[in-house]
Amino acid sequence: MGLFDEVVSVIGKQLSGGQQNNLVEQAMAMLNNPQIGGLSGLVEKFQKGGLGEIVSSWVGTGANMPVSGDQIAGALGPEQIREIAGKTGIAESQVSDGLASILPQVIDKLTPDGRVPDNNALSGALSSLAEKFLKG
């Protein structure tokens, strides 16, 4: 099972088909957003938001620590959650909960060696994952 199949399976229980695709696309866009700083910027944002140990587990090679929707919302900020909710048509609480399911898996899969890849490698990995997702 591919990364996006896994991600969609996890959040599929929470959201209808079109909504889950939109939320996955928004998570991918966040990881590719130069204003956020890509994956390394997102990891830093979580660290500054008090989730350092949690996000380090996602990047590392061990088991991923869980995160709640409230923790995700706190780290990303209400503006980011509101923006994603507006783009997807999903309630803000569902956006936070969905991202809490998606981001640990996506970040884990994008950091198989236990470190954040450089932007060129990240772009290639995101493109590859997006292609697999869009074919599914």
CSV table of C-alpha atoms in Angstrom, one decimal:
chain,number,residue,atom,x,y,z
A,1,MET,CA,0.0,0.0,0.0
A,2,GLY,CA,1.4,3.4,-1.0
A,3,LEU,CA,1.8,6.4,1.2
A,4,PHE,CA,-1.3,8.2,0.0
A,5,ASP,CA,-3.3,5.0,0.1
A,6,GLU,CA,-2.4,4.7,3.7
A,7,VAL,CA,-3.2,8.3,4.4
A,8,VAL,CA,-6.5,8.2,2.6
A,9,SER,CA,-7.4,5.0,4.5
A,10,VAL,CA,-6.7,6.6,7.9
A,11,ILE,CA,-8.7,9.8,7.2
A,12,GLY,CA,-11.3,8.1,5.0
A,13,LYS,CA,-13.1,7.1,8.2
A,14,GLN,CA,-13.5,10.8,9.1
A,15,LEU,CA,-14.2,12.5,5.8
A,16,SER,CA,-16.0,11.8,2.6
A,17,GLY,CA,-14.0,11.1,-0.6
A,18,GLY,CA,-13.7,14.6,-2.1
A,19,GLN,CA,-12.9,16.1,1.3
A,20,GLN,CA,-10.1,13.7,2.1
A,21,ASN,CA,-8.5,14.3,-1.2
A,22,ASN,CA,-8.7,18.0,-0.7
A,23,LEU,CA,-7.2,17.7,2.8
A,24,VAL,CA,-4.3,15.5,1.5
A,25,GLU,CA,-3.7,18.1,-1.3
A,26,GLN,CA,-3.6,20.9,1.3
A,27,ALA,CA,-1.1,19.0,3.5
A,28,MET,CA,1.1,18.5,0.4
A,29,ALA,CA,0.8,22.2,-0.4
A,30,MET,CA,1.9,23.1,3.1
A,31,LEU,CA,5.0,20.9,2.7
A,32,ASN,CA,5.8,22.6,-0.6
A,33,ASN,CA,5.0,26.2,0.6
A,34,PRO,CA,8.0,28.5,0.5
A,35,GLN,CA,6.3,30.8,3.0
A,36,ILE,CA,6.3,28.0,5.5
A,37,GLY,CA,9.8,26.9,4.5
A,38,GLY,CA,8.9,23.5,3.2
A,39,LEU,CA,9.2,20.4,5.3
A,40,SER,CA,12.1,21.9,7.4
A,41,GLY,CA,10.0,25.0,8.1
A,42,LEU,CA,7.0,23.0,9.1
A,43,VAL,CA,9.1,20.8,11.4
A,44,GLU,CA,10.6,24.0,13.0
A,45,LYS,CA,7.1,25.5,13.4
A,46,PHE,CA,6.0,22.4,15.3
A,47,GLN,CA,9.1,22.5,17.4
A,48,LYS,CA,8.4,26.1,18.3
A,49,GLY,CA,4.8,25.2,19.0
A,50,GLY,CA,5.8,22.9,21.8
A,51,LEU,CA,5.7,19.7,19.7
A,52,GLY,CA,9.5,19.1,19.4
A,53,GLU,CA,9.6,15.6,20.8
A,54,ILE,CA,6.5,14.6,18.8
A,55,VAL,CA,7.7,15.9,15.4
A,56,SER,CA,11.2,14.5,16.1
A,57,SER,CA,9.6,11.0,16.4
A,58,TRP,CA,8.0,11.5,12.9
A,59,VAL,CA,11.3,12.5,11.4
A,60,GLY,CA,13.3,9.8,13.3
A,61,THR,CA,13.4,6.1,12.4
A,62,GLY,CA,11.4,4.9,15.5
A,63,ALA,CA,7.7,4.8,16.2
A,64,ASN,CA,5.7,7.9,15.5
A,65,MET,CA,4.2,9.6,18.6
A,66,PRO,CA,0.5,10.6,18.2
A,67,VAL,CA,-0.6,14.2,18.0
A,68,SER,CA,-4.1,15.6,18.6
A,69,GLY,CA,-6.0,18.0,16.4
A,70,ASP,CA,-5.8,20.6,19.2
A,71,GLN,CA,-2.0,20.3,19.2
A,72,ILE,CA,-1.9,20.7,15.4
A,73,ALA,CA,-4.2,23.7,15.6
A,74,GLY,CA,-2.1,25.3,18.3
A,75,ALA,CA,1.2,24.8,16.4
A,76,LEU,CA,-0.1,25.9,13.0
A,77,GLY,CA,-2.2,28.7,14.3
A,78,PRO,CA,-5.9,29.5,13.7
A,79,GLU,CA,-5.2,31.4,10.5
A,80,GLN,CA,-3.6,28.4,8.8
A,81,ILE,CA,-6.4,26.0,9.9
A,82,ARG,CA,-9.0,28.5,8.8
A,83,GLU,CA,-7.3,28.9,5.4
A,84,ILE,CA,-7.3,25.2,4.8
A,85,ALA,CA,-10.9,24.8,6.0
A,86,GLY,CA,-11.9,27.5,3.5
A,87,LYS,CA,-10.0,25.8,0.6
A,88,THR,CA,-11.4,22.4,1.4
A,89,GLY,CA,-14.9,23.1,2.7
A,90,ILE,CA,-14.2,21.1,5.8
A,91,ALA,CA,-14.9,22.2,9.3
A,92,GLU,CA,-11.9,23.6,11.2
A,93,SER,CA,-12.0,20.9,13.8
A,94,GLN,CA,-12.0,18.2,11.1
A,95,VAL,CA,-9.1,19.9,9.4
A,96,SER,CA,-7.1,19.8,12.6
A,97,ASP,CA,-8.0,16.2,13.3
A,98,GLY,CA,-7.4,15.2,9.7
A,99,LEU,CA,-3.9,16.8,9.7
A,100,ALA,CA,-3.2,15.1,13.0
A,101,SER,CA,-3.7,11.8,11.1
A,102,ILE,CA,-2.0,12.8,7.9
A,103,LEU,CA,1.1,14.8,8.9
A,104,PRO,CA,2.8,12.1,11.1
A,105,GLN,CA,2.6,9.6,8.3
A,106,VAL,CA,3.6,12.0,5.5
A,107,ILE,CA,6.5,13.4,7.4
A,108,ASP,CA,7.6,9.9,8.4
A,109,LYS,CA,7.6,8.7,4.8
A,110,LEU,CA,9.4,11.8,3.6
A,111,THR,CA,12.2,11.3,6.1
A,112,PRO,CA,13.1,7.6,5.8
A,113,ASP,CA,16.7,8.1,6.9
A,114,GLY,CA,15.7,10.0,10.0
A,115,ARG,CA,16.6,13.4,8.6
A,116,VAL,CA,14.8,16.2,6.7
A,117,PRO,CA,15.8,16.1,3.0
A,118,ASP,CA,17.0,19.1,1.2
A,119,ASN,CA,14.5,21.1,-0.9
A,120,ASN,CA,15.5,19.4,-4.2
A,121,ALA,CA,15.1,15.9,-2.8
A,122,LEU,CA,11.8,16.9,-1.1
A,123,SER,CA,10.4,18.3,-4.3
A,124,GLY,CA,11.1,15.1,-6.1
A,125,ALA,CA,9.6,13.0,-3.3
A,126,LEU,CA,6.5,15.2,-3.2
A,127,SER,CA,6.0,15.0,-6.9
A,128,SER,CA,6.4,11.2,-6.9
A,129,LEU,CA,3.9,10.8,-4.0
A,130,ALA,CA,1.5,13.2,-5.7
A,131,GLU,CA,1.6,11.2,-8.9
A,132,LYS,CA,0.8,8.0,-7.1
A,133,PHE,CA,-2.0,9.7,-5.2
A,134,LEU,CA,-3.6,11.3,-8.3
A,135,LYS,CA,-3.5,8.0,-10.2
A,136,GLY,CA,-5.4,6.3,-7.3
